[in-house]
Each structure stands twice: as C-alpha cells, then as structure tokens.
XYZ file of N, CA, C and O in Angstrom:
736
model
N 0.916 -1.644 -0.117
C 0.219 -0.434 0.249
C 1.040 1.394 0.330
O 0.480 2.756 -0.334
N 1.989 1.144 0.105
C 3.578 2.126 0.105
C 3.714 2.893 -1.722
O 3.554 3.567 -1.373
N 3.212 1.826 -2.279
C 3.768 2.486 -3.610
C 2.079 1.962 -4.190
O 2.211 0.279 -4.383
N 2.781 2.163 -6.055
C 1.535 1.662 -6.801
C 2.640 0.864 -8.243
O 4.194 2.181 -7.776
N 2.465 0.044 -8.765
C 3.095 0.394 -9.419
C 3.473 0.857 -11.156
O 4.758 0.855 -12.023
N 2.670 1.843 -11.162
C 2.893 3.281 -11.780
C 4.010 4.331 -11.018
O 4.221 4.986 -11.625
N 4.463 4.029 -10.034
C 5.185 5.053 -9.719
C 6.284 5.166 -10.055
O 6.724 4.108 -10.536
N 6.577 6.728 -10.220
C 8.003 6.442 -10.910
C 9.464 6.350 -9.644
O 9.080 7.525 -8.648
N 10.128 5.705 -9.656
C 11.325 5.930 -9.064
C 12.719 6.915 -9.665
O 13.052 6.306 -11.131
N 12.966 7.083 -8.902
C 14.473 8.136 -10.196
C 15.435 6.873 -8.983
O 15.418 7.419 -7.962
N 16.841 6.779 -9.571
C 17.558 6.250 -9.490
C 19.060 7.047 -8.414
O 18.962 8.216 -9.391
N 19.292 6.345 -7.644
C 20.192 7.400 -6.719
C 21.525 7.047 -7.586
O 21.556 5.850 -8.481
N 22.672 7.829 -6.747
C 24.351 7.477 -7.911
C 24.397 5.627 -7.313
O 25.149 5.312 -7.674
N 24.090 5.412 -5.587
C 24.853 4.512 -5.238
C 23.437 3.184 -6.062
O 24.327 2.304 -6.236
N 21.953 3.650 -6.045
C 21.809 2.052 -6.454
C 22.276 1.848 -8.312
O 22.410 0.818 -8.474
N 22.751 3.150 -9.070
C 23.054 2.614 -10.138
C 24.598 2.242 -9.815
O 25.073 2.287 -11.005
N 25.214 2.442 -9.280
C 26.980 1.761 -8.635
C 26.739 0.377 -8.003
O 27.555 -0.536 -8.563
N 25.914 -0.557 -7.966
C 25.840 -1.506 -7.922
C 26.241 -2.434 -8.759
O 25.772 -2.761 -10.337
N 26.924 -3.751 -8.102
C 27.882 -4.663 -9.215
C 27.119 -5.787 -9.532
O 25.516 -6.159 -9.584
N 27.698 -7.088 -10.009
C 26.762 -8.270 -10.274
C 25.745 -7.520 -11.323
O 25.707 -7.148 -12.314
N 24.909 -8.700 -11.121
C 23.456 -8.636 -12.195
C 22.783 -7.579 -12.350
O 22.610 -6.967 -11.173
N 22.621 -6.567 -13.349
C 22.431 -5.171 -13.326
C 21.270 -5.279 -14.562
O 21.904 -5.754 -15.638
N 21.253 -3.775 -14.898
C 20.330 -3.376 -16.510
C 20.713 -1.984 -16.458
O 20.201 -1.539 -17.130
N 21.461 -1.739 -15.597
C 22.835 -0.819 -15.852
C 21.879 0.837 -15.839
O 22.035 2.013 -16.583
N 21.174 0.853 -14.681
C 20.250 1.956 -14.570
C 21.120 3.242 -14.210
O 22.997 3.383 -13.646
N 21.151 4.639 -14.773
C 21.415 5.670 -14.307
C 21.484 6.799 -13.601
O 20.168 6.013 -13.183
N 22.288 7.306 -12.395
C 21.815 8.561 -11.457
C 21.106 9.018 -12.528
O 21.286 9.582 -13.136
N 19.620 9.377 -11.636
C 19.049 10.000 -12.707
C 17.832 10.125 -13.071
O 16.557 10.497 -14.036
N 18.269 8.262 -14.215
C 17.181 7.900 -14.852
C 15.621 7.145 -14.068
O 15.538 7.497 -12.659
N 15.011 7.659 -14.442
C 13.482 7.700 -13.719
C 12.765 6.241 -14.517
O 13.127 6.042 -15.916
N 12.021 5.654 -14.050
C 11.500 4.264 -14.379
C 10.743 3.509 -13.857
O 10.393 3.567 -11.937
N 9.557 3.394 -13.891
C 8.430 2.918 -12.902
C 8.554 2.189 -12.141
O 9.336 0.921 -12.186
N 8.029 1.713 -11.050
C 7.912 0.471 -10.207
C 8.205 -1.001 -10.841
O 8.443 -1.466 -11.051
N 7.137 -0.948 -11.752
C 6.414 -2.143 -12.942
C 7.960 -2.554 -13.157
O 8.795 -3.342 -13.392
N 8.283 -1.370 -14.249
C 9.600 -1.930 -15.533
C 10.833 -2.522 -13.942
O 11.428 -3.348 -14.388
N 10.656 -1.524 -12.776
C 11.558 -1.915 -11.916
C 11.573 -3.727 -11.093
O 12.554 -4.157 -10.921
N 10.346 -3.943 -11.011
C 10.468 -4.874 -10.223
C 10.453 -6.038 -11.447
O 10.938 -7.064 -11.534
N 10.110 -5.889 -13.141
C 10.534 -6.808 -13.840
C 12.033 -6.994 -14.286
O 12.401 -8.288 -14.000
N 13.198 -5.820 -13.489
C 14.129 -6.090 -13.898
C 14.846 -7.168 -12.617
O 15.425 -7.529 -13.107
N 14.003 -6.484 -11.498
C 14.256 -7.048 -9.980
C 14.015 -9.248 -10.553
O 15.036 -9.354 -9.954
N 12.484 -9.200 -10.567
C 12.843 -11.006 -11.038
C 13.523 -11.848 -11.828
O 13.329 -12.557 -11.888
N 13.153 -11.223 -13.345
C 13.185 -11.357 -14.385
C 14.891 -11.516 -14.215
O 15.211 -13.042 -14.580
N 15.844 -10.265 -14.191
C 16.768 -11.184 -14.138
C 17.680 -10.941 -13.100
O 19.196 -10.321 -12.642
N 17.371 -10.444 -12.506
C 18.022 -10.274 -10.168
C 18.768 -8.511 -10.710
O 19.809 -8.983 -10.159
N 18.191 -7.779 -11.031
C 19.185 -6.818 -11.338
C 19.503 -6.015 -9.837
O 18.592 -5.779 -8.925
N 20.573 -5.686 -9.225
C 20.722 -5.326 -8.084
C 20.669 -3.635 -7.877
O 20.291 -3.311 -6.896
N 20.823 -3.181 -9.400
C 20.197 -1.926 -8.885
C 18.444 -1.471 -8.602
O 17.955 -0.104 -8.444
N 17.929 -2.418 -9.792
C 16.423 -2.109 -9.426
C 16.526 -2.421 -8.048
O 15.708 -1.939 -7.584
N 17.326 -2.956 -7.276
C 16.896 -4.002 -5.689
C 16.912 -2.878 -5.274
O 16.032 -2.278 -4.084
N 18.096 -1.771 -5.348
C 18.355 -0.786 -4.614
C 17.817 0.676 -5.086
O 16.896 1.163 -3.801
N 17.185 0.104 -6.427
C 16.216 1.644 -6.180
C 15.108 1.206 -5.797
O 14.931 2.429 -4.789
N 14.850 0.395 -5.769
C 13.200 0.464 -5.017
C 13.582 -0.406 -3.826
O 12.746 0.783 -3.268
N 14.181 -0.317 -2.928
C 14.307 0.034 -1.588
C 14.355 1.223 -0.775
O 13.349 1.634 -0.026
N 15.236 2.225 -2.174
C 15.413 3.330 -1.227
C 14.345 4.098 -1.428
O 13.985 5.322 -0.977
N 13.566 3.693 -2.438
C 12.296 4.472 -2.568
C 11.099 4.337 -1.576
O 10.019 5.288 -1.447
N 11.029 3.261 -1.379
C 10.072 2.649 -0.386
C 10.306 3.011 1.232
O 9.351 4.176 2.019
N 11.605 2.864 1.590
C 11.926 3.334 2.561
C 13.352 3.666 2.681
O 13.351 4.416 4.200
N 13.631 4.853 1.976
C 14.499 5.979 1.804
C 15.437 6.188 1.958
O 16.459 6.675 1.453
N 16.388 4.226 2.525
C 17.110 4.173 2.115
C 17.637 2.401 2.674
O 17.097 1.989 2.962
N 18.544 1.927 1.607
C 19.190 1.073 1.803
C 19.006 0.287 2.942
O 18.552 -1.156 3.585
N 19.158 0.939 3.934
C 19.798 0.369 5.922
C 18.570 0.445 5.868
O 18.312 -1.005 6.639
N 17.345 0.990 5.967
C 15.958 0.904 6.091
C 15.486 -0.221 5.684
O 14.746 -0.866 6.946
N 15.983 -0.577 4.913
C 14.967 -1.435 3.736
C 15.402 -2.840 4.539
O 14.704 -3.595 4.818
N 17.170 -2.970 4.751
C 17.499 -3.934 5.777
C 16.937 -4.364 6.322
O 16.491 -5.650 6.658
N 16.563 -3.011 7.557
C 16.169 -3.593 8.784
C 14.149 -3.853 8.906
O 14.209 -4.861 9.719
N 14.244 -3.707 7.459
C 12.943 -3.950 7.398
C 12.758 -5.386 6.794
O 11.731 -6.225 7.258
N 13.415 -5.577 5.947
C 13.406 -7.121 5.722
C 13.556 -7.709 7.052
O 13.376 -9.433 7.211
N 14.858 -7.790 8.006
C 14.838 -8.807 8.826
C 13.510 -8.821 9.527
O 13.422 -9.532 10.462
N 13.134 -7.809 10.154
C 12.156 -7.827 10.336
C 10.687 -8.650 9.876
O 10.346 -9.584 10.936
N 10.543 -8.592 8.711
C 9.665 -9.371 8.185
C 10.061 -10.993 8.373
O 9.352 -12.174 7.954
N 11.254 -11.028 7.847
C 12.481 -12.573 7.904
C 11.592 -13.151 9.531
O 11.161 -14.158 9.550
N 11.923 -12.426 10.604
C 11.605 -13.027 11.837
C 10.215 -13.131 11.936
O 9.435 -14.333 12.402
N 8.698 -12.193 11.340
C 7.509 -11.941 11.711
C 7.264 -13.653 10.569
O 6.424 -14.346 11.346
N 7.791 -14.433 9.625
C 7.425 -15.219 9.155
C 8.563 -16.022 9.554
O 8.126 -18.124 8.940
N 9.006 -15.888 10.549
C 9.570 -17.528 10.993
C 10.751 -18.194 10.629
O 11.395 -19.394 10.551
N 11.329 -17.182 9.832
C 12.796 -17.321 8.893
C 13.479 -17.324 10.200
O 14.233 -16.483 10.014
N 14.382 -18.334 11.004
C 14.936 -18.236 12.053
C 16.469 -18.527 11.601
O 17.491 -18.239 12.258
N 17.022 -18.828 10.397
C 18.471 -19.150 10.021
C 18.137 -17.929 8.661
O 19.515 -18.522 7.840
N 18.009 -16.283 8.954
C 18.270 -16.336 7.987
C 18.671 -14.631 8.470
O 18.335 -13.663 9.276
N 19.851 -13.605 7.858
C 20.209 -12.347 8.396
C 20.573 -11.771 6.933
O 21.929 -11.905 6.359
N 20.310 -10.387 6.790
C 20.091 -9.965 4.952
C 21.247 -8.856 6.073
O 20.740 -8.242 6.879
N 21.935 -8.500 4.698
C 22.917 -7.368 4.847
C 22.363 -6.941 3.888
O 23.421 -5.273 4.292
N 22.075 -6.743 2.777
C 22.272 -5.636 1.681
C 20.821 -5.745 1.469
O 20.223 -6.841 1.338
N 20.477 -5.351 -0.050
C 19.317 -5.333 -0.553
C 19.595 -6.473 -1.818
O 18.272 -6.933 -1.982
N 20.703 -6.938 -1.882
C 20.745 -7.996 -3.289
C 21.288 -9.156 -3.429
O 21.188 -9.628 -4.099
N 21.183 -9.721 -2.137
C 22.438 -10.795 -2.208
C 22.511 -11.151 -2.061
O 23.763 -12.625 -2.342
N 24.347 -10.164 -2.722
C 25.598 -10.242 -2.513
C 25.902 -11.401 -1.606
O 25.990 -10.138 -0.778
N 27.758 -11.775 -1.953
C 28.179 -11.577 -0.538
C 28.670 -11.012 0.190
O 29.612 -9.867 -0.453
N 28.356 -10.873 1.078
C 28.348 -9.895 2.049
C 28.730 -10.417 3.522
O 28.256 -8.843 4.636
N 28.279 -11.748 4.184
C 28.151 -12.241 5.080
C 26.717 -12.284 5.398
O 26.666 -13.169 6.458
N 26.023 -12.397 4.720
C 24.052 -12.979 5.088
C 23.925 -14.227 4.614
O 25.105 -15.048 4.405
N 22.964 -14.364 5.061
C 22.953 -15.991 4.802
C 21.032 -16.366 5.155
O 20.749 -15.795 5.675
N 20.926 -17.724 4.558
C 19.621 -18.058 4.735
C 19.992 -19.572 4.101
O 20.234 -20.361 4.601
N 18.708 -20.092 5.219
C 18.592 -21.569 4.691
C 17.529 -21.981 4.247
O 16.554 -21.829 3.471
N 17.256 -23.167 3.249
C 16.411 -23.871 2.161
C 14.851 -23.337 2.934
O 13.966 -23.149 2.414
N 14.714 -24.332 4.277
C 13.460 -23.443 4.839
C 12.890 -22.500 5.274
O 11.938 -21.990 4.596
N 13.722 -21.446 4.835
C 13.771 -20.012 5.109
C 13.499 -18.962 4.171
O 12.359 -18.888 4.199
N 14.176 -20.356 2.897
C 13.653 -19.393 1.762
C 12.732 -20.310 1.330
O 11.894 -19.082 0.128
N 11.816 -21.397 1.669
C 10.754 -21.711 1.559
C 9.864 -20.629 1.971
O 8.414 -21.304 1.131
N 10.127 -20.155 2.762
C 9.103 -20.165 4.199
C 8.657 -18.397 3.430
O 7.552 -18.077 3.433
N 10.259 -17.435 2.946
C 9.632 -16.793 2.366
C 9.097 -16.461 0.830
O 8.504 -15.862 0.696
N 8.997 -17.852 0.036
C 8.611 -18.383 -0.775
C 7.098 -17.980 -1.336
O 6.036 -17.535 -2.253
N 6.754 -19.330 0.611
C 5.528 -18.965 0.854
C 4.721 -17.761 0.377
O 3.085 -17.489 0.169
N 4.990 -17.325 1.401
C 4.523 -15.700 1.412
C 4.239 -15.166 -0.113
O 3.255 -14.313 0.108
N 5.774 -14.756 -0.605
C 4.851 -14.625 -1.917
C 4.195 -14.937 -3.025
O 3.985 -14.460 -3.005
N 3.934 -16.568 -2.317
C 2.472 -16.720 -3.267
C 1.153 -16.263 -3.169
O 0.397 -16.091 -3.977
N 1.238 -15.841 -1.426
C 0.088 -15.351 -1.735
C -0.845 -13.801 -2.175
O -1.426 -13.109 -1.951
N 0.530 -13.270 -3.132
C 0.655 -11.927 -3.676
C -0.282 -12.211 -5.141
O 1.579 -12.249 -5.679
N -0.530 -12.352 -4.953
C -0.886 -12.868 -7.154
C 0.186 -11.398 -7.715
O 0.241 -12.147 -9.076
N 0.452 -10.086 -7.390
C 1.142 -9.402 -8.478
C 1.954 -10.318 -8.843
O 2.599 -9.973 -9.656
N 3.237 -10.848 -7.983
C 4.577 -11.503 -8.003
C 4.130 -12.630 -9.869
O 5.142 -12.473 -10.019
N 3.408 -13.154 -9.550
C 2.899 -14.222 -10.828
C 3.455 -13.054 -11.913
O 3.540 -13.666 -13.662
N 3.495 -11.766 -12.590
C 3.298 -10.866 -13.645
C 4.408 -10.531 -13.654
O 4.510 -10.482 -14.782
N 5.705 -11.154 -12.601
C 6.905 -10.987 -13.118
C 7.158 -12.524 -12.831
O 8.325 -12.473 -13.833
N 7.389 -13.076 -12.260
C 8.256 -14.502 -12.483
C 7.906 -15.085 -13.569
O 8.101 -16.540 -13.869
N 6.766 -15.163 -14.301
C 6.388 -15.874 -14.966
C 6.589 -15.128 -16.027
O 6.605 -16.012 -17.686
N 7.485 -14.420 -16.520
C 8.349 -13.711 -18.025
C 8.971 -14.417 -18.552
O 10.499 -14.869 -17.626
N 9.060 -14.810 -19.278
C 10.607 -15.091 -19.882
C 11.444 -14.317 -20.699
O 12.514 -14.566 -20.689
N 10.617 -13.911 -21.684
C 11.298 -12.631 -22.135
C 10.697 -11.681 -22.431
O 9.146 -11.136 -22.589
N 11.116 -10.626 -21.802
C 10.374 -8.736 -22.160
C 11.464 -7.952 -22.632
O 12.875 -8.103 -22.981
N 11.165 -6.942 -22.256
C 11.929 -5.658 -22.389
C 11.501 -4.438 -21.593
O 10.627 -4.449 -20.925
N 12.396 -3.872 -21.420
C 12.873 -2.089 -20.601
C 13.140 -1.027 -21.331
O 13.472 -1.446 -22.430
N 13.070 -0.554 -21.454
C 12.875 1.028 -22.149
C 12.000 1.456 -23.249
O 13.545 1.068 -24.420
N 11.351 0.912 -23.712
C 10.743 0.776 -25.008
C 11.726 0.373 -26.372
O 11.400 0.151 -26.625
N 11.999 -1.406 -24.968
C 12.444 -2.362 -26.493
C 13.661 -2.070 -26.448
O 13.770 -2.982 -27.452
N 14.746 -1.663 -25.761
C 15.643 -1.108 -26.411
C 16.471 -2.306 -25.938
O 18.018 -2.042 -25.591
N 16.035 -2.487 -24.567
C 17.022 -3.104 -23.529
C 15.919 -4.814 -23.293
O 15.563 -4.365 -22.807
N 16.868 -6.290 -23.536
C 16.213 -6.776 -23.565
C 16.568 -8.120 -21.929
O 17.874 -7.336 -21.353
N 15.519 -8.312 -21.271
C 15.033 -9.392 -20.725
C 15.354 -10.679 -20.703
O 13.854 -11.044 -21.165
N 15.388 -11.381 -20.337
C 15.206 -13.168 -20.121
C 15.742 -13.624 -18.666
O 16.621 -13.386 -18.401
N 14.670 -14.435 -18.101
C 14.241 -14.769 -17.530
C 15.476 -15.757 -17.424
O 15.522 -16.948 -17.824
N 15.965 -16.051 -15.817
C 17.392 -16.661 -15.282
C 16.677 -17.950 -14.999
O 17.418 -19.208 -15.134
N 15.355 -18.390 -15.037
C 14.612 -19.633 -14.121
C 14.117 -19.930 -15.412
O 13.039 -20.085 -15.713
N 14.899 -20.721 -16.191
C 14.077 -21.322 -17.188
C 13.193 -22.380 -16.914
O 12.714 -22.956 -17.908
N 12.907 -22.759 -15.889
C 12.245 -24.054 -15.435
C 10.730 -23.075 -16.148
O 9.589 -23.507 -16.281
N 10.352 -21.765 -16.296
C 9.643 -21.057 -16.469
C 8.925 -21.436 -18.040
O 8.020 -21.068 -18.135
N 10.117 -21.841 -19.013
C 9.811 -22.083 -20.051
C 9.834 -23.622 -20.577
O 9.016 -23.451 -21.018
N 10.699 -24.401 -19.322
C 10.127 -25.386 -19.883
C 9.968 -26.395 -19.022
O 10.153 -27.648 -19.301
N 9.367 -26.255 -17.631
C 8.200 -26.951 -17.241
C 7.603 -26.673 -16.416
O 7.515 -25.494 -16.803
N 6.325 -27.736 -17.212
C 4.680 -27.347 -16.859
C 4.535 -27.375 -15.404
O 4.772 -27.741 -14.884
N 3.214 -26.083 -15.947
C 3.135 -25.432 -14.955
C 4.062 -24.867 -13.830
O 3.879 -24.099 -12.822
N 5.536 -24.707 -14.582
C 6.158 -23.415 -13.438
C 5.699 -22.234 -13.133
O 5.294 -21.456 -14.863
N 5.868 -21.358 -12.204
C 5.071 -20.251 -12.146
C 6.104 -19.556 -11.254
O 5.489 -18.562 -11.111
N 7.505 -19.654 -11.275
C 8.542 -18.621 -10.367
C 9.275 -19.750 -9.926
O 9.831 -21.123 -10.066
N 9.941 -19.197 -8.579
C 9.726 -17.912 -8.482
C 11.180 -17.517 -8.889
O 11.488 -16.225 -9.561
N 12.205 -17.791 -8.231
C 13.224 -16.855 -8.438
C 14.645 -18.031 -8.567
O 15.096 -18.411 -7.205
N 15.685 -17.220 -9.081
C 16.863 -17.845 -8.994
C 18.390 -17.450 -8.971
O 18.290 -15.829 -7.953
N 19.162 -17.589 -8.513
C 20.181 -16.224 -7.356
C 21.631 -17.337 -7.732
O 22.149 -19.040 -7.838
N 23.063 -16.868 -8.000
C 24.372 -17.209 -7.756
C 25.702 -16.127 -7.080
O 25.194 -14.712 -7.578
N 25.799 -16.482 -6.188
C 27.023 -15.829 -5.689
C 28.066 -17.172 -5.624
O 27.657 -17.998 -5.662
N 29.380 -16.557 -5.185
C 30.499 -17.562 -5.680
C 30.196 -17.816 -3.995
O 30.997 -18.892 -4.158
N 30.093 -17.109 -2.756
C 29.893 -18.146 -1.492
C 28.451 -19.160 -2.145
O 28.569 -20.102 -1.643
N 27.396 -19.000 -2.522
C 26.346 -19.615 -2.185
C 26.043 -20.436 -3.462
O 25.272 -21.253 -3.177
N 27.001 -20.534 -4.323
C 27.104 -21.165 -5.688
C 25.204 -21.257 -5.825
O 24.661 -19.811 -6.421
N 25.045 -22.153 -7.030
C 23.547 -21.775 -7.889
C 22.558 -22.349 -6.408
O 22.269 -23.223 -6.386
N 21.749 -20.990 -6.904
C 20.793 -21.615 -6.225
C 18.898 -20.882 -6.234
O 19.050 -20.737 -8.213
N 18.011 -21.715 -6.263
C 17.208 -21.587 -6.690
C 15.293 -21.711 -5.889
O 15.957 -22.908 -5.231
N 14.453 -20.623 -5.897
C 13.645 -21.116 -5.230
C 12.589 -21.262 -6.185
O 11.993 -19.941 -7.346
N 12.070 -22.470 -6.730
C 11.030 -22.789 -7.693
C 9.956 -23.639 -7.404
O 9.666 -23.659 -6.363
N 8.358 -22.997 -8.144
C 7.552 -23.014 -7.899
C 6.300 -23.432 -9.326
O 6.806 -23.310 -10.325
N 5.522 -24.181 -9.168
C 4.870 -24.682 -9.918
C 3.435 -25.018 -9.568
O 3.842 -25.508 -8.515
N 2.763 -25.250 -10.600
C 1.103 -25.616 -10.024
C 0.724 -26.444 -11.186
O 0.650 -26.315 -12.251
N 0.417 -27.306 -10.559
C -0.326 -28.308 -11.619
C -1.624 -29.059 -10.430
O -1.613 -29.551 -9.543
N -2.586 -29.347 -11.450
C -3.929 -29.687 -10.846
C -4.557 -29.189 -9.871
O -4.895 -29.957 -8.844
N -4.367 -27.414 -9.665
C -4.648 -27.025 -8.417
C -3.819 -27.174 -7.416
O -4.251 -26.033 -5.909
N -2.975 -27.441 -7.646
C -1.416 -28.369 -6.046
C -0.526 -26.711 -6.418
O 0.354 -27.221 -7.865
N -0.304 -26.098 -5.727
C 0.938 -24.917 -5.231
C 2.231 -25.931 -5.565
O 2.192 -26.487 -3.334
N 3.535 -25.908 -5.458
C 4.422 -26.435 -4.983
C 5.413 -25.427 -5.269
O 5.757 -25.093 -5.613
N 6.831 -25.728 -3.574
C 8.195 -25.250 -3.776
C 9.010 -25.745 -3.797
O 8.483 -26.654 -3.398
N 9.747 -25.582 -4.205
C 11.306 -26.005 -4.345
C 12.792 -25.619 -3.980
O 12.435 -24.743 -4.827
N 13.416 -25.910 -3.093
C 14.407 -25.090 -3.224
C 15.640 -25.450 -3.144
O 15.780 -26.537 -2.210
N 16.294 -25.428 -4.269
C 18.105 -26.178 -4.067
C 19.247 -24.704 -4.083
O 19.300 -23.862 -4.112
N 19.855 -24.813 -2.974
C 21.019 -23.701 -2.541
C 22.378 -24.942 -2.776
O 22.661 -26.079 -2.885
N 23.375 -23.749 -3.150
C 24.642 -24.351 -3.575
C 24.876 -25.353 -4.285
O 25.687 -26.206 -4.163
N 24.025 -25.426 -5.986
C 24.406 -26.367 -6.423
C 25.464 -26.164 -7.422
O 25.916 -24.821 -7.336
N 26.892 -26.937 -7.865
C 27.837 -26.267 -7.810
C 27.995 -25.841 -9.898
O 28.558 -25.002 -10.114
N 26.540 -26.310 -10.263
C 26.646 -25.709 -11.936
C 24.649 -24.940 -11.891
O 24.384 -26.045 -10.746
N 24.640 -24.255 -13.033
C 23.348 -23.802 -12.749
C 22.913 -25.297 -13.585
O 21.365 -25.119 -13.044
N 22.414 -25.851 -14.478
C 22.152 -27.186 -14.380
C 21.876 -27.970 -13.684
O 20.731 -28.447 -13.415
N 22.601 -27.909 -12.463
C 22.358 -28.452 -11.200
C 21.438 -28.857 -10.467
O 20.734 -29.214 -9.951
N 21.074 -26.679 -10.820
C 20.010 -26.295 -10.046
C 18.642 -26.717 -10.418
O 18.063 -26.665 -10.089
N 19.032 -26.823 -11.570
C 17.584 -27.072 -12.605
C 17.115 -28.145 -12.476
O 16.381 -29.080 -13.291
N 18.318 -29.829 -12.865
C 17.769 -31.037 -12.321
C 17.127 -31.531 -11.785
O 16.931 -31.590 -10.372
N 16.730 -32.723 -12.616
C 14.964 -33.182 -11.445
C 15.639 -34.352 -10.784
O 16.624 -35.045 -10.786
C-alpha cells in the first residue's frame, strides 16, 4: 500500500553503482515500479533492487532492517539480510527459510506478473530481459520464483509450480552448476 506499480522511481547514484546482475541504471534515470520489478524478478538486477528499496524505505539500510523484521515475523530463524541484493557480504539463509519467504510471496498474485515472464524488454524495447529461471519456459506449470548465484552461495533456485490446483515449492541451494540446480 506504500507504492503503486505506476509510481516513478528516480535512481540514485548509489543504486546505479551496484555490481553483479544489473540493467545499467543511470543516476537520475526514472523508471516505473513496474519496470523495476520486472528487472528485479526476471534478471536479478541489483541496481533495481536498491532503487526500489530506497524509494520505499528512504535508504537501503532502512530496507534491510525491514527485511530482517519481516523475516522474523515469517519464522525465518536462519536468515540474516545484510544488503538489498543478496550479494556475498556475510548474510545467510537456509532452504527452509527461502521456502517460507517463497510461500509468503505466493500469497501476492502480483508476483506472477513477473515470475512467469520468459523474455521481455524495458526502456521502450531497447533493453532485453531474459529470465534466469529456465523452468518458467520448460517445466509444465512452473510459475516462478527466483534464481540466484554468488561465489559463496553457488547456484540457487526457489522454484514454484502449480499443477492440478496444487502449488508446490522446491528450493535448491549450493548447486555447483546452473544445470544441476535445475536437474530433477
């Protein structure tokens, strides 16, 4: 209720400076919450994550505090967020906690507007996005959720699928290769 998908976000220099996966946001660039969510969910854009955090909470630090408070409310006992991006920096989580977070996300239907995208664009079609969660394209009923990779965490995925009215969650952490995180 704090924002709408149509709100415009002005990108800070700090958000634009994020490394790792990104969509190369520029300081002062304006993008809608909708477009930033697409960047965040489809390609794990760290610059978009920080821009959204700053827009909603005023600072990345305030957002991190809110994330940790929400994790506690959800019963995520083995999680500590230390940044908005998930990049290696001393934070941690467990497969159970990722599943709890995913279960909460599933209660918000708007998430499927983003997790089910295979390919899309931003900036009026000039910048392409391709989902890192290939299950969305190749696994019957897949409807999300999120992949991740860092040198410490390795290849991870919180995968969701719905078949015959049953919604399932599977979490893989620490796979040595991208192929192995998606193997059945």
